[in-house]
Short mmCIF file of C-alpha atoms in Angstrom, two decimals:
data_model
loop_
_atom_site.label_atom_id
_atom_site.label_comp_id
_atom_site.label_asym_id
_atom_site.label_seq_id
_atom_site.Cartn_x
_atom_site.Cartn_y
_atom_site.Cartn_z
CA MET A 1 80.63 79.22 120.94
CA GLY A 2 78.98 82.61 121.00
CA LYS A 3 80.06 86.16 120.44
CA VAL A 4 83.58 87.22 121.42
CA GLU A 5 84.36 90.77 122.54
CA LEU A 6 87.54 92.11 120.93
CA LYS A 7 87.33 95.61 122.35
CA ASP A 8 84.74 97.41 124.38
CA GLY A 9 81.71 97.35 122.07
CA VAL A 10 83.41 95.47 119.21
CA TYR A 11 82.47 91.81 118.77
CA TRP A 12 83.36 88.85 116.59
CA VAL A 13 80.05 87.52 115.23
CA GLY A 14 81.32 85.28 112.42
CA ALA A 15 81.10 81.56 111.72
CA VAL A 16 83.56 78.66 111.94
CA ASP A 17 83.67 76.25 109.00
CA TRP A 18 85.27 73.17 110.56
CA ASN A 19 84.76 70.86 107.60
CA VAL A 20 85.77 72.79 104.50
CA ARG A 21 88.76 71.04 102.89
CA ASP A 22 88.65 72.59 99.44
CA PHE A 23 88.24 76.34 99.35
CA HIS A 24 87.93 77.13 95.63
CA GLY A 25 90.84 74.79 94.98
CA TYR A 26 92.90 75.92 97.99
CA THR A 27 93.22 72.93 100.33
CA THR A 28 92.22 73.78 103.88
CA PRO A 29 93.17 70.85 106.14
CA ARG A 30 92.50 73.01 109.20
CA GLY A 31 89.15 74.37 107.95
CA THR A 32 88.54 78.12 108.11
CA SER A 33 86.38 80.82 109.63
CA TYR A 34 84.39 83.68 108.15
CA ASN A 35 84.91 86.59 110.49
CA ALA A 36 82.19 89.21 110.73
CA TYR A 37 82.50 92.01 113.27
CA LEU A 38 79.82 94.03 115.04
CA VAL A 39 80.70 97.56 116.18
CA VAL A 40 78.19 98.88 118.69
CA ASP A 41 77.82 102.51 119.71
CA GLU A 42 74.83 104.89 119.35
CA LYS A 43 74.66 103.39 115.87
CA VAL A 44 75.44 99.76 115.05
CA ALA A 45 77.63 98.60 112.18
CA LEU A 46 78.16 95.06 110.94
CA VAL A 47 81.50 94.77 109.18
CA ASP A 48 81.16 92.07 106.50
CA THR A 49 78.96 88.98 106.68
CA VAL A 50 79.63 85.25 106.23
CA LYS A 51 79.54 82.59 103.52
CA PRO A 52 76.09 81.50 102.32
CA HIS A 53 74.54 78.85 104.63
CA PHE A 54 76.34 80.31 107.65
CA ALA A 55 73.94 83.25 108.04
CA GLU A 56 72.12 81.63 110.98
CA ASP A 57 75.33 81.27 112.99
CA MET A 58 76.07 84.94 112.47
CA LEU A 59 72.55 86.18 113.19
CA GLU A 60 72.43 84.13 116.38
CA ARG A 61 75.65 85.77 117.57
CA ILE A 62 74.44 89.24 116.63
CA SER A 63 71.21 88.56 118.53
CA GLU A 64 73.18 88.01 121.74
CA ILE A 65 74.25 91.66 121.49
CA VAL A 66 71.58 93.61 119.59
CA ASN A 67 68.46 92.81 117.65
CA PRO A 68 69.64 92.31 114.05
CA LYS A 69 66.90 94.65 112.87
CA ASP A 70 68.73 97.47 114.67
CA VAL A 71 71.85 97.26 112.50
CA ASP A 72 72.33 100.70 110.88
CA TYR A 73 75.24 100.01 108.55
CA VAL A 74 76.43 96.88 106.78
CA ILE A 75 80.03 97.51 105.77
CA SER A 76 81.04 95.42 102.78
CA ASN A 77 84.83 95.43 102.59
CA HIS A 78 84.86 92.87 99.79
CA VAL A 79 82.32 91.43 97.37
CA GLU A 80 83.56 87.82 97.29
CA LYS A 81 80.80 85.46 98.45
CA ASP A 82 82.49 84.16 101.57
CA HIS A 83 82.17 87.70 102.97
CA SER A 84 79.05 89.05 101.31
CA GLY A 85 77.15 85.76 101.11
CA SER A 86 74.71 86.54 103.93
CA ILE A 87 74.08 90.17 103.10
CA LYS A 88 70.60 89.44 101.75
CA GLU A 89 69.50 87.84 105.02
CA VAL A 90 70.87 90.77 107.01
CA MET A 91 69.25 93.39 104.80
CA ARG A 92 65.92 91.59 104.94
CA LEU A 93 65.92 91.92 108.74
CA ALA A 94 67.64 95.29 109.08
CA LYS A 95 65.10 97.34 107.19
CA ASN A 96 66.75 100.69 107.89
CA ALA A 97 70.31 99.62 107.22
CA LYS A 98 72.53 101.13 104.55
CA VAL A 99 75.21 99.18 102.72
CA VAL A 100 78.63 100.83 102.80
CA ALA A 101 81.11 99.88 100.04
CA THR A 102 83.50 101.34 97.50
CA GLU A 103 82.08 102.35 94.13
CA ARG A 104 83.35 99.07 92.68
CA GLY A 105 81.98 97.22 95.70
CA LYS A 106 78.54 98.64 95.06
CA ALA A 107 78.74 97.60 91.39
CA GLY A 108 79.87 94.09 92.36
CA LEU A 109 77.21 93.60 95.06
CA THR A 110 74.54 94.77 92.64
CA ARG A 111 75.72 92.21 90.05
CA TYR A 112 75.76 89.41 92.62
CA TYR A 113 72.59 90.05 94.58
CA LYS A 114 70.43 92.41 92.51
CA GLY A 115 69.53 94.01 95.85
CA ASN A 116 67.81 97.36 95.71
CA TRP A 117 69.51 98.56 98.87
CA PRO A 118 70.41 102.08 99.96
CA PHE A 119 74.17 102.40 99.44
CA ILE A 120 76.77 104.76 100.82
CA THR A 121 79.85 104.66 98.61
CA VAL A 122 83.13 105.55 100.27
CA LYS A 123 86.66 106.50 99.29
CA THR A 124 89.92 106.47 101.22
CA GLY A 125 89.66 108.79 104.23
CA ASP A 126 85.84 108.82 104.38
CA ARG A 127 84.39 108.30 107.83
CA ILE A 128 81.13 107.20 109.41
CA LYS A 129 80.45 108.29 112.97
CA LEU A 130 78.68 105.69 115.08
CA GLY A 131 78.91 107.73 118.31
CA GLU A 132 82.26 107.88 120.04
CA LYS A 133 83.45 105.23 117.63
CA ILE A 134 84.26 106.34 114.11
CA LEU A 135 84.75 103.99 111.19
CA GLU A 136 87.34 105.09 108.65
CA PHE A 137 87.79 103.50 105.23
CA ILE A 138 90.86 102.83 103.10
CA GLU A 139 90.40 101.69 99.50
CA THR A 140 92.69 98.78 98.62
CA PRO A 141 91.99 97.99 94.95
CA MET A 142 93.38 94.56 93.95
CA LEU A 143 94.06 93.53 97.54
CA HIS A 144 92.72 91.36 96.31
CA TRP A 145 89.76 92.36 94.12
CA PRO A 146 89.00 95.78 92.59
CA ASP A 147 86.31 96.42 95.22
CA SER A 148 88.41 95.64 98.32
CA MET A 149 88.78 98.07 101.19
CA PHE A 150 89.91 98.12 104.83
CA THR A 151 87.84 99.45 107.72
CA TYR A 152 89.61 101.09 110.67
CA VAL A 153 88.03 101.75 114.07
CA ARG A 154 90.04 104.72 115.30
CA LYS A 155 89.09 104.73 118.99
CA ASP A 156 89.95 101.05 119.32
CA ARG A 157 93.07 101.10 117.10
CA LEU A 158 91.51 98.16 115.30
CA LEU A 159 92.14 97.40 111.63
CA LEU A 160 89.65 95.18 109.78
CA PRO A 161 91.54 94.49 106.54
CA ASN A 162 89.29 91.86 105.03
CA ASP A 163 91.30 89.20 103.18
CA ALA A 164 94.70 90.69 103.98
CA PHE A 165 96.55 89.04 106.89
CA GLY A 166 94.14 86.06 106.92
CA GLN A 167 94.77 82.36 107.49
CA HIS A 168 92.52 79.38 106.88
CA ILE A 169 92.13 78.06 110.42
CA ALA A 170 89.02 76.81 112.18
CA ALA A 171 89.41 76.98 115.95
CA SER A 172 87.42 77.30 119.14
CA LYS A 173 89.62 80.27 120.10
CA ARG A 174 89.73 83.59 118.28
CA PHE A 175 93.18 85.09 118.92
CA ASP A 176 96.65 84.43 117.53
CA ASP A 177 98.15 83.73 120.95
CA GLU A 178 95.59 81.00 121.61
CA VAL A 179 96.18 78.88 118.48
CA GLU A 180 99.29 77.00 117.28
CA ASN A 181 101.22 77.50 114.01
CA VAL A 182 99.33 80.55 112.86
CA MET A 183 102.23 82.09 110.91
CA ASP A 184 102.59 78.96 108.78
CA GLU A 185 98.95 79.23 107.68
CA ALA A 186 99.38 82.99 107.14
CA ALA A 187 102.32 82.26 104.82
CA LYS A 188 100.27 79.69 102.92
CA TYR A 189 97.43 82.18 102.57
CA TYR A 190 99.77 84.92 101.34
CA ALA A 191 101.46 82.62 98.82
CA ASN A 192 98.23 81.26 97.38
CA ILE A 193 96.06 84.39 97.43
CA LEU A 194 98.11 87.58 97.71
CA MET A 195 101.51 86.86 96.14
CA PRO A 196 100.64 88.33 92.72
CA PHE A 197 99.93 91.67 94.37
CA ALA A 198 103.27 92.09 96.17
CA PRO A 199 104.06 95.56 94.73
CA LEU A 200 100.63 96.83 95.77
CA ILE A 201 101.04 95.41 99.26
CA LEU A 202 104.32 97.26 99.80
CA LYS A 203 102.74 100.52 98.62
CA LYS A 204 99.62 100.08 100.73
CA ILE A 205 101.58 99.32 103.88
CA GLN A 206 103.64 102.46 103.26
CA GLU A 207 100.46 104.48 102.72
CA ILE A 208 98.96 103.19 105.97
CA GLN A 209 102.17 104.07 107.80
CA THR A 210 101.98 107.66 106.48
CA MET A 211 98.32 107.88 107.55
CA GLU A 212 99.58 107.29 111.09
CA LEU A 213 96.93 104.74 111.94
CA ALA A 214 97.94 103.30 115.28
CA ILE A 215 97.17 99.59 115.12
CA ASP A 216 97.06 97.34 118.13
CA MET A 217 94.73 94.69 116.76
CA ILE A 218 94.09 93.30 113.28
CA GLY A 219 90.90 91.40 112.56
CA PRO A 220 91.19 89.59 109.22
CA ARG A 221 88.28 87.86 107.52
CA HIS A 222 89.64 84.34 107.93
CA GLY A 223 91.27 82.64 110.88
CA VAL A 224 92.46 84.19 114.10
CA ILE A 225 92.71 87.83 115.14
CA TRP A 226 96.20 89.29 115.53
CA ARG A 227 96.38 90.84 119.01
CA SER A 228 99.65 89.68 120.58
CA GLU A 229 102.04 91.47 118.21
CA PRO A 230 100.13 92.74 115.17
CA GLU A 231 103.31 94.29 113.77
CA LYS A 232 104.70 90.79 113.26
CA ILE A 233 102.24 89.93 110.50
CA ILE A 234 102.80 93.34 108.87
CA GLU A 235 106.57 92.73 108.92
CA ALA A 236 106.01 89.26 107.45
CA TYR A 237 103.94 90.75 104.61
CA VAL A 238 106.72 93.24 103.86
CA LYS A 239 109.31 90.44 103.81
CA TRP A 240 107.20 88.18 101.58
CA SER A 241 106.32 91.03 99.24
CA LYS A 242 110.00 91.89 98.81
CA GLY A 243 110.63 88.25 97.86
CA VAL A 244 113.10 87.60 100.68
CA ALA A 245 114.23 83.97 100.30
CA LYS A 246 116.23 81.41 102.26
CA GLN A 247 119.01 79.14 101.04
CA LYS A 248 116.46 76.55 99.98
CA ALA A 249 115.64 74.63 96.82
CA LEU A 250 112.47 72.86 95.72
CA ILE A 251 112.29 70.00 93.28
CA ILE A 252 108.81 69.63 91.85
CA TYR A 253 108.07 66.95 89.27
CA ASP A 254 105.92 64.14 88.08
CA THR A 255 106.97 60.78 86.72
CA MET A 256 105.45 57.94 84.65
CA TRP A 257 107.92 55.02 84.88
CA GLY A 258 110.29 56.50 87.44
CA SER A 259 112.98 58.07 85.20
CA THR A 260 112.11 61.70 85.96
CA GLU A 261 111.99 60.71 89.62
CA MET A 262 115.52 59.29 89.39
CA ILE A 263 116.71 62.63 88.01
CA ALA A 264 114.84 64.55 90.71
CA LYS A 265 116.35 62.46 93.50
CA ALA A 266 119.86 62.70 92.05
CA ILE A 267 119.63 66.50 91.95
CA LEU A 268 118.27 66.42 95.50
CA LYS A 269 121.28 64.35 96.59
CA GLY A 270 123.67 66.90 95.07
CA ILE A 271 121.98 69.73 96.96
CA ILE A 272 121.70 67.97 100.30
CA ASN A 273 125.33 66.80 100.16
CA GLU A 274 126.30 70.48 100.20
CA GLY A 275 124.19 71.13 103.29
CA VAL A 276 121.58 73.31 101.63
CA GLU A 277 117.90 72.82 102.54
CA ALA A 278 115.83 71.14 99.83
CA LYS A 279 112.37 69.64 99.46
CA LEU A 280 111.00 67.27 96.86
CA PHE A 281 107.39 67.03 95.68
CA ARG A 282 105.88 64.56 93.23
CA LEU A 283 102.89 66.47 91.96
CA ARG A 284 100.27 63.72 91.89
CA ASN A 285 101.01 62.95 95.55
CA SER A 286 101.32 66.51 96.72
CA ASP A 287 99.15 69.40 97.73
CA GLN A 288 99.60 72.32 95.37
CA THR A 289 98.58 74.82 98.06
CA GLU A 290 101.37 73.53 100.31
CA ILE A 291 103.93 73.64 97.47
CA LEU A 292 103.17 77.31 96.86
CA LYS A 293 103.76 78.03 100.53
CA GLU A 294 107.17 76.34 100.22
CA ILE A 295 107.98 78.41 97.12
CA LEU A 296 107.44 81.61 99.08
CA ASP A 297 110.81 81.46 100.86
CA ALA A 298 112.73 79.18 98.47
CA LYS A 299 115.47 80.59 96.23
CA ALA A 300 115.53 77.82 93.60
CA VAL A 301 112.60 76.07 91.96
CA LEU A 302 113.38 73.10 89.71
CA VAL A 303 110.57 71.53 87.72
CA GLY A 304 110.67 68.16 85.99
CA SER A 305 108.40 66.24 83.67
CA PRO A 306 108.36 63.11 81.52
CA THR A 307 107.40 63.58 77.88
CA LEU A 308 103.86 62.47 77.17
CA ASN A 309 102.56 62.75 73.61
CA ASN A 310 105.32 65.24 72.70
CA GLY A 311 104.58 67.59 75.57
CA MET A 312 104.73 67.88 79.34
CA PHE A 313 102.75 65.74 81.76
CA PRO A 314 99.29 67.24 82.56
CA SER A 315 99.88 67.56 86.32
CA VAL A 316 103.05 69.59 85.61
CA SER A 317 101.23 71.82 83.17
CA GLY A 318 98.39 72.40 85.65
CA PHE A 319 100.87 73.27 88.36
CA LEU A 320 102.80 75.71 86.16
CA THR A 321 99.57 77.42 85.12
CA TYR A 322 98.71 77.94 88.79
CA MET A 323 102.21 79.12 89.66
CA LYS A 324 102.34 81.56 86.74
CA GLY A 325 99.25 83.38 87.99
CA LEU A 326 100.81 83.79 91.42
CA ARG A 327 103.96 85.51 90.08
CA PRO A 328 106.65 84.47 92.59
CA LYS A 329 109.49 86.97 92.99
CA GLY A 330 113.26 86.59 92.71
CA LYS A 331 113.58 82.85 92.05
CA ILE A 332 116.15 80.95 90.02
CA GLY A 333 115.28 77.64 88.42
CA ALA A 334 115.71 74.97 85.78
CA ALA A 335 113.78 72.27 83.93
CA PHE A 336 114.58 68.55 83.76
CA GLY A 337 112.92 65.40 82.51
CA SER A 338 112.89 62.29 80.40
CA TYR A 339 111.54 61.01 77.10
CA GLY A 340 111.16 57.83 75.05
CA TRP A 341 111.62 58.58 71.32
CA GLY A 342 110.93 62.29 70.83
CA LYS A 343 111.70 65.11 73.27
CA GLY A 344 109.20 67.79 74.25
CA ALA A 345 108.57 68.04 77.99
CA VAL A 346 111.74 69.85 79.07
CA LYS A 347 111.40 72.53 76.40
CA ALA A 348 107.76 73.07 77.36
CA VAL A 349 108.52 73.21 81.09
CA LYS A 350 111.37 75.62 80.47
CA GLU A 351 109.15 77.99 78.51
CA GLU A 352 106.35 77.92 81.07
CA LEU A 353 108.61 78.16 84.11
CA GLU A 354 110.28 81.21 82.59
CA LYS A 355 106.84 82.82 82.18
CA THR A 356 106.22 82.45 85.93
CA GLY A 357 109.08 84.95 86.40
CA VAL A 358 111.77 82.44 87.37
CA LYS A 359 115.31 83.27 86.13
CA MET A 360 116.32 80.15 84.21
CA LEU A 361 119.75 78.59 84.68
CA GLU A 362 121.63 76.70 82.00
CA ALA A 363 120.81 73.02 82.37
CA ASP A 364 121.16 69.92 80.21
CA LEU A 365 119.03 67.44 82.09
CA GLU A 366 116.88 65.57 79.61
CA PHE A 367 117.51 61.84 79.21
CA GLN A 368 116.17 59.04 77.05
CA TYR A 369 114.23 56.17 78.69
CA VAL A 370 116.31 55.74 81.86
CA PRO A 371 119.26 57.91 82.95
CA ASP A 372 122.51 55.91 83.07
CA GLU A 373 125.22 56.14 85.69
CA ASP A 374 127.03 59.06 84.04
CA GLU A 375 123.82 60.95 83.56
CA ILE A 376 122.90 60.45 87.23
CA LYS A 377 126.34 61.85 88.12
CA ARG A 378 125.59 64.89 85.98
CA CYS A 379 122.35 65.40 87.93
CA ILE A 380 124.20 65.19 91.25
CA GLN A 381 126.79 67.63 89.92
CA PHE A 382 124.02 70.00 88.80
CA GLY A 383 122.57 69.93 92.33
CA LYS A 384 126.00 70.68 93.76
CA GLU A 385 126.60 73.63 91.44
CA LEU A 386 123.12 74.92 92.13
CA THR A 387 123.99 75.32 95.82
CA GLY A 388 126.84 77.62 94.80
CA LYS A 389 124.40 79.85 92.92
CA ILE A 390 121.93 79.80 95.81
CA ARG A 391 124.70 80.84 98.21
CA GLU A 392 125.82 83.61 95.86
CA GLU A 393 122.34 85.11 95.86
CA VAL A 394 121.17 84.47 99.41
CA TYR A 395 123.27 85.33 102.42
CA PRO A 396 122.40 83.42 105.58
CA MET B 1 101.34 107.27 70.82
CA LYS B 2 102.18 104.16 72.78
CA LYS B 3 99.85 101.74 74.50
CA TRP B 4 100.34 100.97 78.18
CA LYS B 5 99.49 97.78 80.07
CA CYS B 6 98.28 97.40 83.64
CA THR B 7 100.78 95.05 85.32
CA VAL B 8 98.12 93.86 87.75
CA CYS B 9 95.13 92.98 85.55
CA GLU B 10 96.59 93.30 82.01
CA TYR B 11 94.12 95.99 80.88
CA ILE B 12 95.59 97.90 77.95
CA TYR B 13 95.28 101.68 77.77
CA ASN B 14 94.96 102.67 74.12
CA PRO B 15 95.49 106.44 73.76
CA GLU B 16 93.49 106.48 70.53
CA LEU B 17 90.42 105.34 72.45
CA GLY B 18 91.13 107.16 75.73
CA ASP B 19 88.90 106.23 78.68
CA PRO B 20 85.58 108.01 78.07
CA ASP B 21 83.94 106.48 81.20
CA GLY B 22 86.82 107.87 83.25
CA GLY B 23 86.52 111.28 81.59
CA ILE B 24 89.53 110.83 79.29
CA GLU B 25 89.10 112.04 75.70
CA PRO B 26 90.21 109.84 72.81
CA GLY B 27 93.68 110.94 71.69
CA THR B 28 95.07 111.48 75.19
CA PRO B 29 98.61 110.07 75.55
CA PHE B 30 99.23 108.00 78.68
CA GLU B 31 101.73 110.59 79.95
CA GLU B 32 99.00 113.23 80.00
CA LEU B 33 96.54 111.24 82.10
CA PRO B 34 95.88 112.96 85.44
CA ASP B 35 97.81 111.61 88.44
CA ASP B 36 94.64 110.33 90.08
CA TRP B 37 93.55 108.36 87.01
CA VAL B 38 93.13 104.67 87.82
CA CYS B 39 92.89 101.51 85.76
CA PRO B 40 89.28 101.32 84.53
CA GLN B 41 89.30 97.56 84.97
CA CYS B 42 90.88 96.97 88.39
CA GLY B 43 91.35 100.39 90.01
CA VAL B 44 95.13 100.53 90.60
CA GLY B 45 97.16 103.68 89.94
CA LYS B 46 99.12 104.83 86.87
CA ASP B 47 102.43 103.84 88.45
CA LEU B 48 101.52 100.18 88.00
CA PHE B 49 101.32 100.49 84.22
CA GLU B 50 104.14 99.59 81.85
CA GLU B 51 104.76 100.88 78.34
CA LEU B 52 104.23 98.43 75.48
CA ASP B 53 106.64 98.35 72.54
#
């Protein structure tokens, strides 16, 4: 697969990573792509590069269009290595090129690559004229690193927002209308990468709307390019950033000898009997990346753990640490679990779950050894009452 | 004078120290920082800071 023309004189020249399954801990069953874009006019700009070891793929694609030595500008929207990882190779060939980045981007690239390159540092509203095509830059600090920025090609109404609006998908096609289940991967990407920055996302989208940037295509750095209805992914980001949830509960737990699992399944029964959607995940058998995607539109998050050595089970603690960093919005939840002689897990889960931002409900769901019949009934009853609270807070 | 915390990256603005690299003199209260001042650690605006008790 070679270059792909997005717009007259704008090309995709990135690389497809079919086999990556663990992207810094994010599971990527569908692989991913590193999207670099070449904008060709009187001057030539390369917008971002690709992950290390994929430089050849990119340079081959560029060579189908121009000689890589004729690149005038290398735009670095984001320092992270999957985007900047081939900048050295490009700069070695393109002897006259300048690197364009934010002030923090320049500092980051210098730390990473020690390159003594000519830099142009840009702020929001700065422009570089390539000919008829003009590149315009928008700083987006903490979307999702301090150095991040968006590049906008005004003539083509094309937004290149780096890691925003991405999805981890490897495909032989490049556009959203050519690939299945794109929105699901976009939701997973948002939940696992961008969720902590929800307030910034809402502000930035508002700012872009006031800048009156007409957008009819969005080229993110991973996955497919949004061309069919680019406003759909913007609307989805607004919805996710506002924490809009469905009538849906998640039960996430681990178990040693099955007692915590009995509690989890009894609560599940109580919820399902009332007709509310629920999903159950045993942590050691589940994909954390997928669970976070499910949390995105769930209203209730219940977490359970057996007591191990006076505390919570390690898989539960690892999960809560991950979830805490991602700061989900507007959830209600509770802790449950089991113990042998001394308690410990439920208290620890409760404290950690509260720190993730979840509003904790009153719950008395901690049982010794194996829950008996009455205790199982209490779990079912808890699930039933939970659906009332979910319905109170979320209207269909 | 109260300290303020960046809600995004948890940097703490201490008015006694100011932000000399950002041109802010020691002794400048958070309220008197210019509107275009940004978090020295992550670059977000003043509106994303919260007051610490």
